[in-house]
Structure formats: structure tokens, C-alpha cells
């Protein structure tokens, strides 16, 4: 079938185009050199951004297997395909199913017009099969641009995409735009928003985290895939972008130490909550603390709350143990 490599909580496979795709899947597409393979190398292979700047274009489909059964497919760059040839290159059935999402990557400093022409070809093919397919447009490589220029480029792309969709009578209800760069956490945050709705029982998970947040007096709670720093779920309160960035840095700081700790846990101790619930507390500022609970070797709860709350930890400890047990049953690793 192809070459397979394990990387932390993800598994990388080089695949032939004819192979069956997973039920829960994210399709990454775009022009050659748009940056999609660089995004996936940074997120799933922990590559340093400077290592992937000169990465060679993808020649065959590559798949990354996530911990919850979601698979991320990196398709070779779509270049100069006539509409009639397009369905021969990408089998339209890849877009089917209600647990499929499409990510289309546009190089914001490259050939935007050419990228949009190809995007519309992809959209027509996709919506002919699945009108409710979520389409996430990553306006990529925005590093080095002023905030004003980033906003102008995003507004221009959004207007052109939505106007063309209206003209072609395509459904724009499930189209989302994200500004991304591999030089900060924006790609991970965007990818988190893509995969959240593909996670098994995602609505139950969100309700569980809402309840946990309320009963424990927390400001925010994320369920993280520790290896990729993608959050698979969170409570429904608004999120500050800076909070997500700090959360990623916090996970980075403790992940090596934690993996050493968790590798010592035998399978016999899998049900021992005390063994699994390694706790880490980090100060965000004088009034706010971040608390990390490990659910298993791949998943962690990241809780944000007032410093005062963490001085009386018994309620939080009790609730976290119960929540972790529920999540382990909902998302068996």
C-alpha cells in the first residue's frame, strides 16, 4: 500500500491515489508551492518552519492519521488542469460523506487569480457530489505582511470567492476563511477548527466541556491532541487568540517531560486515574492560571481559570478525574 512512518500521535503514509479513503477525512488541496505540505510537516511531523521553506512539491498523495480516526490527505498540487481532465485527476467521490472537510490553501503572496480559478474548479466538482461539504480556505503565508495588508488581501479573496459562488449558484453556507502562517500558531488554530466537527460525538464532547467549565468555575477548557497541539474540542465560550498561542507554548514546555512520565505507565495502569492524571500548573499572569490534566498519552485537558480557583483545587481535581474517564470512553485511543 505504501510507506508508513509513526510520528508521535500521528502516522504518516505515502499512498497510491486509488486507495480507499477514511470515513473521517480532511482533504488538503491547492496549487503547487501554495504551502499545504509545509503546513502538514510543521503540524504533524514537528518540522521547524525554516526546514520546510524549500520542501519539494508533493508528487503522490500523503496521509496523516490522527488519534481520533481522522485522516488528513495531502493531495499533489493541482496545476493547469482543464475542467474536463479534473475528474480524472481527483475522483469526485473523495468529497462525499458528512464527515469530510476540504482545506484549500492559497499563497497570499503568489498567484491569487490562478489559485482562485482552480478553487472554483474544485468547488464545482465537490458541490456536485456534496453540497454541504465544509470548505476551509487558508489564506496562507501572511507572515511579514502588515495587519492592514492582511485584512485587505482577505477581504479581496472573500469578496471574489463569495461573488463567484453566487454567480455560479454554489452554496456558500459552509465556506470559511482563515489567515495562516507556519511561523506562529495560526495554522494549528485553523486546523483545530477544521477537525473539531469531524471528531466522533463532537456535540457530546462540547456539552461535556461546557458542563465541566461551569461546574468547576473555569474561564475556558480545551481538549488537546498533545502531539500536534490541535484542539479536538473546547467549551463554547469565546476564545482569545493569544490564549491559544500561550496554551500551545505551555504544552510545548511540558510535553517532553510528560512523555517520559507517561511512557512509564504500563497498560495495567490504564484505568488508574491517579497514575494518568499528571497535573501541570502554569501562571498566565497574576490572576490567571493554566492547568493541564493528562487523559492518556495523546490527549490532555487544558483548563484556564482564576488563580484563586487553583488555591482550592479539590473540586477541580474531582471534576477533572470524572471528565477524563468520560472522554476515555468516548474517544478510545
Coordinates of C-alpha atoms in Angstrom, one line a residue:
X1 CA 0.0 0.0 0.0
X2 CA 2.8 2.4 0.7
X3 CA 5.5 3.5 3.2
X4 CA 4.4 4.2 6.8
X5 CA 6.1 6.2 9.4
X6 CA 5.0 6.9 13.0
X7 CA 5.4 10.4 14.3
X8 CA 4.1 11.0 17.9
X9 CA 0.3 10.6 17.9
X10 CA 0.2 10.7 14.1
X11 CA 1.1 8.1 11.4
X12 CA 2.3 9.2 8.0
X13 CA 1.7 7.0 4.9
X14 CA 2.5 7.6 1.3
X15 CA -0.5 6.4 -0.7
X16 CA -1.5 5.5 -4.2
X17 CA -4.4 7.6 -5.5
X18 CA -6.7 4.5 -5.9
X19 CA -6.7 3.5 -2.3
X20 CA -9.8 3.8 -0.1
X21 CA -10.1 7.0 2.0
X22 CA -11.1 7.0 5.7
X23 CA -14.6 7.9 6.7
X24 CA -13.5 10.9 8.7
X25 CA -11.2 12.9 6.5
X26 CA -9.7 16.3 5.6
X27 CA -8.6 16.9 2.0
X28 CA -5.7 19.4 1.6
X29 CA -5.6 20.9 -1.9
X30 CA -4.1 23.9 -3.7
X31 CA -1.7 25.0 -6.4
X32 CA 1.9 23.6 -6.3
X33 CA 4.0 25.6 -3.8
X34 CA 1.0 27.1 -2.1
X35 CA 2.4 25.8 1.2
X36 CA 0.0 22.9 2.1
X37 CA 2.7 20.3 2.6
X38 CA 4.7 22.7 4.7
X39 CA 1.7 23.3 7.0
X40 CA 1.3 19.5 7.4
X41 CA 5.0 18.9 8.0
X42 CA 5.1 21.6 10.7
X43 CA 1.9 20.4 12.5
X44 CA 2.3 16.6 12.1
X45 CA 6.0 16.0 11.8
X46 CA 7.1 18.8 14.2
X47 CA 9.3 20.1 11.5
X48 CA 10.8 23.6 12.1
X49 CA 9.3 26.2 9.8
X50 CA 12.7 27.1 8.3
X51 CA 13.3 23.4 7.4
X52 CA 10.2 23.3 5.2
X53 CA 10.6 26.5 3.2
X54 CA 12.3 24.7 0.4
X55 CA 10.3 21.5 0.6
X56 CA 9.8 19.7 -2.8
X57 CA 6.2 19.7 -4.2
X58 CA 4.1 16.7 -3.3
X59 CA 4.2 14.1 -6.1
X60 CA 1.8 11.5 -4.6
X61 CA -1.0 11.6 -2.0
X62 CA 0.3 11.6 1.6
X63 CA -2.0 10.7 4.5
X64 CA -1.6 11.6 8.2
X65 CA -3.5 9.5 10.7
X66 CA -4.8 11.4 13.7
X67 CA -5.5 9.9 17.2
X68 CA -9.3 10.1 16.8
X69 CA -9.5 8.2 13.5
X70 CA -9.5 11.4 11.4
X71 CA -7.1 11.2 8.4
X72 CA -5.6 14.2 6.7
X73 CA -4.8 13.8 3.0
X74 CA -2.2 16.0 1.2
X75 CA -3.1 15.9 -2.5
X76 CA -0.4 16.8 -5.1
X77 CA -0.6 20.4 -6.2
X78 CA -3.4 21.0 -8.9
X79 CA -1.7 22.7 -11.8
X80 CA -3.3 23.8 -15.1
X81 CA -6.0 21.1 -15.3
X82 CA -8.7 21.7 -17.7
X83 CA -12.2 21.2 -16.2
X84 CA -12.7 18.0 -18.3
X85 CA -9.4 16.5 -17.1
X86 CA -10.0 17.4 -13.5
X87 CA -12.3 14.5 -12.5
X88 CA -9.7 12.1 -13.9
X89 CA -7.1 13.5 -11.6
X90 CA -9.2 13.7 -8.4
X91 CA -12.0 11.1 -8.1
X92 CA -15.2 13.2 -7.2
X93 CA -16.2 10.5 -4.6
X94 CA -13.5 11.9 -2.3
X95 CA -15.8 14.8 -1.4
X96 CA -18.7 12.6 -0.3
X97 CA -19.8 12.0 3.3
X98 CA -20.9 14.2 6.2
X99 CA -17.5 13.7 8.0
X100 CA -15.4 15.1 5.2
X101 CA -13.9 18.6 5.0
X102 CA -11.9 20.3 2.3
X103 CA -9.0 22.7 3.0
X104 CA -7.8 24.8 0.0
X105 CA -4.6 26.7 0.5
X106 CA -3.9 30.0 -1.3
X107 CA -0.5 31.6 -1.3
X108 CA -1.4 35.2 -0.3
X109 CA 1.8 36.4 -1.9
X110 CA 1.6 34.3 -5.0
X111 CA -0.7 33.8 -8.0
X112 CA -4.1 34.6 -6.3
X113 CA -6.0 34.7 -9.5
X114 CA -4.7 31.4 -10.7
X115 CA -5.4 29.9 -7.3
X116 CA -9.0 31.1 -7.3
X117 CA -9.6 29.7 -10.8
X118 CA -8.5 26.3 -9.6
X119 CA -10.5 26.7 -6.4
X120 CA -13.7 27.3 -8.4
X121 CA -13.0 24.1 -10.4
X122 CA -12.6 22.2 -7.1
X123 CA -15.7 23.7 -5.7
X124 CA -17.8 22.8 -8.7
X125 CA -16.6 19.2 -8.6
X126 CA -17.1 19.0 -4.8
X127 CA -20.6 20.5 -4.6
X128 CA -21.8 18.3 -7.4
X129 CA -21.2 15.4 -5.0
X130 CA -21.7 17.0 -1.6
X131 CA -23.4 20.4 -1.4
X132 CA -22.8 20.6 2.4
X133 CA -19.1 19.9 2.3
X134 CA -17.3 22.4 4.7
X135 CA -14.7 24.3 2.6
X136 CA -12.0 26.0 4.6
X137 CA -9.9 28.5 2.6
X138 CA -6.4 29.1 4.2
X139 CA -5.1 32.5 3.1
X140 CA -1.5 31.4 3.7
X141 CA 2.0 32.9 4.0
X142 CA 0.7 36.1 5.6
X143 CA 3.9 36.4 7.7
X144 CA 5.8 39.6 7.0
X145 CA 2.6 41.5 5.9
X146 CA 1.2 44.4 7.8
X147 CA -2.1 43.9 9.6
X148 CA -3.8 46.3 7.1
X149 CA -2.5 44.4 4.1
X150 CA -3.5 41.0 5.6
X151 CA -7.1 42.4 6.1
X152 CA -7.1 43.8 2.5
X153 CA -6.0 40.5 1.0
X154 CA -8.5 38.5 3.0
X155 CA -11.4 40.9 2.1
X156 CA -10.4 40.8 -1.6
X157 CA -10.3 37.0 -1.6
X158 CA -13.6 36.6 0.4
X159 CA -15.4 39.0 -1.9
X160 CA -14.2 37.3 -5.1
X161 CA -15.0 33.8 -3.8
X162 CA -18.5 34.6 -2.5
X163 CA -19.4 36.7 -5.5
X164 CA -18.3 33.9 -7.9
X165 CA -20.2 31.3 -5.8
X166 CA -23.3 33.5 -6.0
X167 CA -22.9 33.9 -9.8
X168 CA -22.5 30.1 -10.3
X169 CA -25.3 29.3 -7.8
X170 CA -23.0 27.4 -5.5
X171 CA -23.8 27.0 -1.8
X172 CA -21.6 29.4 0.3
X173 CA -23.1 28.5 3.7
X174 CA -20.2 26.2 4.6
X175 CA -17.3 28.3 3.4
X176 CA -14.8 29.5 6.0
X177 CA -11.7 31.8 5.7
X178 CA -8.6 31.6 7.9
X179 CA -5.4 33.7 7.7
X180 CA -2.4 31.4 8.3
X181 CA 1.4 31.2 8.5
X182 CA 3.7 28.4 9.7
X183 CA 5.6 30.9 11.8
X184 CA 3.0 31.2 14.5
X185 CA 0.1 29.1 15.9
X186 CA -2.4 30.3 13.3
X187 CA -2.1 27.1 11.2
X188 CA -2.8 24.9 14.3
X189 CA -5.8 27.0 15.3
X190 CA -7.2 26.9 11.8
X191 CA -6.7 23.2 11.6
X192 CA -8.3 22.8 15.0
X193 CA -11.4 24.5 13.7
X194 CA -11.4 22.2 10.6
X195 CA -11.2 18.9 12.6
X196 CA -13.4 19.7 15.6
X197 CA -16.7 18.8 13.8
X198 CA -15.1 15.6 12.4
X199 CA -14.3 14.2 15.9
X200 CA -16.6 11.4 16.9
X201 CA -19.6 12.7 19.1
X202 CA -18.2 16.2 18.9
X203 CA -21.5 17.8 20.1
X204 CA -21.5 15.5 23.2
X205 CA -17.9 16.4 23.8
X206 CA -18.6 20.1 23.7
X207 CA -21.6 19.7 26.0
X208 CA -19.4 17.8 28.4
X209 CA -16.7 20.5 28.4
X210 CA -19.4 23.2 28.9
X211 CA -20.7 21.4 31.9
X212 CA -17.2 20.9 33.3
X213 CA -16.4 24.6 32.8
X214 CA -19.5 25.8 34.6
X215 CA -19.3 23.3 37.5
X216 CA -15.6 24.0 38.1
X217 CA -15.8 27.8 37.7
X218 CA -13.3 27.8 34.8
X219 CA -13.0 30.5 32.1
X220 CA -12.0 28.2 29.3
X221 CA -11.2 24.5 28.6
X222 CA -9.6 22.8 25.6
X223 CA -9.2 19.1 24.8
X224 CA -5.8 18.9 23.1
X225 CA -4.1 16.3 21.0
X226 CA -0.8 16.8 22.7
X227 CA 1.4 15.7 19.8
X228 CA 0.1 18.1 17.2
X229 CA -1.2 20.8 19.6
X230 CA -4.6 20.7 17.7
X231 CA -7.6 21.1 20.0
X232 CA -10.2 18.5 19.2
X233 CA -12.9 20.2 21.3
X234 CA -13.5 23.2 23.6
X235 CA -16.3 24.8 25.6
X236 CA -18.5 27.2 23.6
X237 CA -17.3 30.4 25.3
X238 CA -15.3 32.9 23.1
X239 CA -11.6 32.3 22.7
X240 CA -8.8 34.9 22.7
X241 CA -6.2 34.2 20.0
X242 CA -3.4 35.0 22.5
X243 CA -4.8 32.4 24.9
X244 CA -4.5 29.6 22.3
X245 CA -0.9 30.7 21.5
X246 CA 0.0 30.6 25.1
X247 CA -1.7 27.2 25.5
X248 CA 0.5 25.8 22.7
X249 CA 3.6 27.3 24.3
X250 CA 2.7 25.8 27.6
X251 CA 2.1 22.3 26.0
X252 CA 5.5 22.7 24.2
X253 CA 7.2 23.4 27.5
X254 CA 5.9 20.4 29.3
X255 CA 5.4 17.8 26.6
X256 CA 8.9 16.2 26.6
X257 CA 8.8 15.8 30.4
X258 CA 5.3 14.4 30.2
X259 CA 6.1 11.8 27.5
X260 CA 8.9 10.4 29.7
X261 CA 6.4 10.2 32.6
X262 CA 3.7 8.6 30.5
X263 CA 6.0 6.0 28.9
X264 CA 6.5 4.5 32.3
X265 CA 2.7 3.9 32.7
X266 CA 2.0 0.2 32.0
X267 CA -1.1 -0.9 30.2
X268 CA -2.2 -2.4 33.6
X269 CA -2.4 1.2 35.0
X270 CA -4.6 2.5 32.1
X271 CA -7.6 2.6 34.4
X272 CA -5.8 4.1 37.3
X273 CA -6.9 7.8 37.1
X274 CA -4.3 8.9 39.7
X275 CA -1.5 7.4 37.6
X276 CA -2.8 9.1 34.4
X277 CA -3.8 12.4 35.8
X278 CA -0.4 14.1 35.8
X279 CA -1.0 17.8 36.6
X280 CA 0.9 20.9 35.4
X281 CA 0.1 24.4 36.6
X282 CA 1.4 27.5 34.8
X283 CA 0.8 31.1 35.5
X284 CA -0.6 33.2 32.6
X285 CA -0.5 36.3 34.7
X286 CA -1.1 37.3 38.4
X287 CA -4.8 36.5 38.2
X288 CA -5.0 33.6 35.7
X289 CA -3.5 30.1 35.7
X290 CA -3.4 27.3 33.2
X291 CA -3.9 23.7 34.5
X292 CA -3.1 20.7 32.3
X293 CA -4.6 17.2 33.1
X294 CA -3.5 14.2 31.0
X295 CA -6.3 11.9 29.9
X296 CA -3.9 9.4 28.2
X297 CA -0.6 9.6 26.4
X298 CA -2.2 11.5 23.5
X299 CA -4.9 13.7 25.0
X300 CA -4.9 16.4 27.6
X301 CA -7.4 18.8 29.2
X302 CA -6.1 22.4 29.3
X303 CA -8.1 24.4 31.8
X304 CA -7.9 28.2 32.2
X305 CA -9.2 29.9 35.4
X306 CA -8.5 32.4 38.1
X307 CA -5.5 31.9 40.4
X308 CA -7.9 31.8 43.3
X309 CA -9.7 28.8 41.9
X310 CA -6.4 26.8 41.8
X311 CA -5.8 27.5 45.5
X312 CA -8.9 25.3 46.2
X313 CA -8.0 22.5 43.8
X314 CA -10.1 19.6 45.2
X315 CA -13.3 20.4 43.2
X316 CA -11.3 20.8 40.0
X317 CA -9.3 17.6 40.7
X318 CA -12.6 15.7 41.3
X319 CA -14.4 17.0 38.2
X320 CA -11.3 16.5 36.0
X321 CA -11.0 12.9 37.0
X322 CA -14.7 12.3 36.1
X323 CA -14.4 14.2 32.8
X324 CA -11.2 12.3 31.8
X325 CA -12.9 9.0 32.4
X326 CA -15.9 10.0 30.3
X327 CA -13.6 11.2 27.5
X328 CA -11.5 8.0 27.5
X329 CA -14.8 6.1 27.0
X330 CA -16.0 8.4 24.2
X331 CA -12.6 8.6 22.4
X332 CA -10.9 5.2 22.8
X333 CA -7.2 5.6 21.7

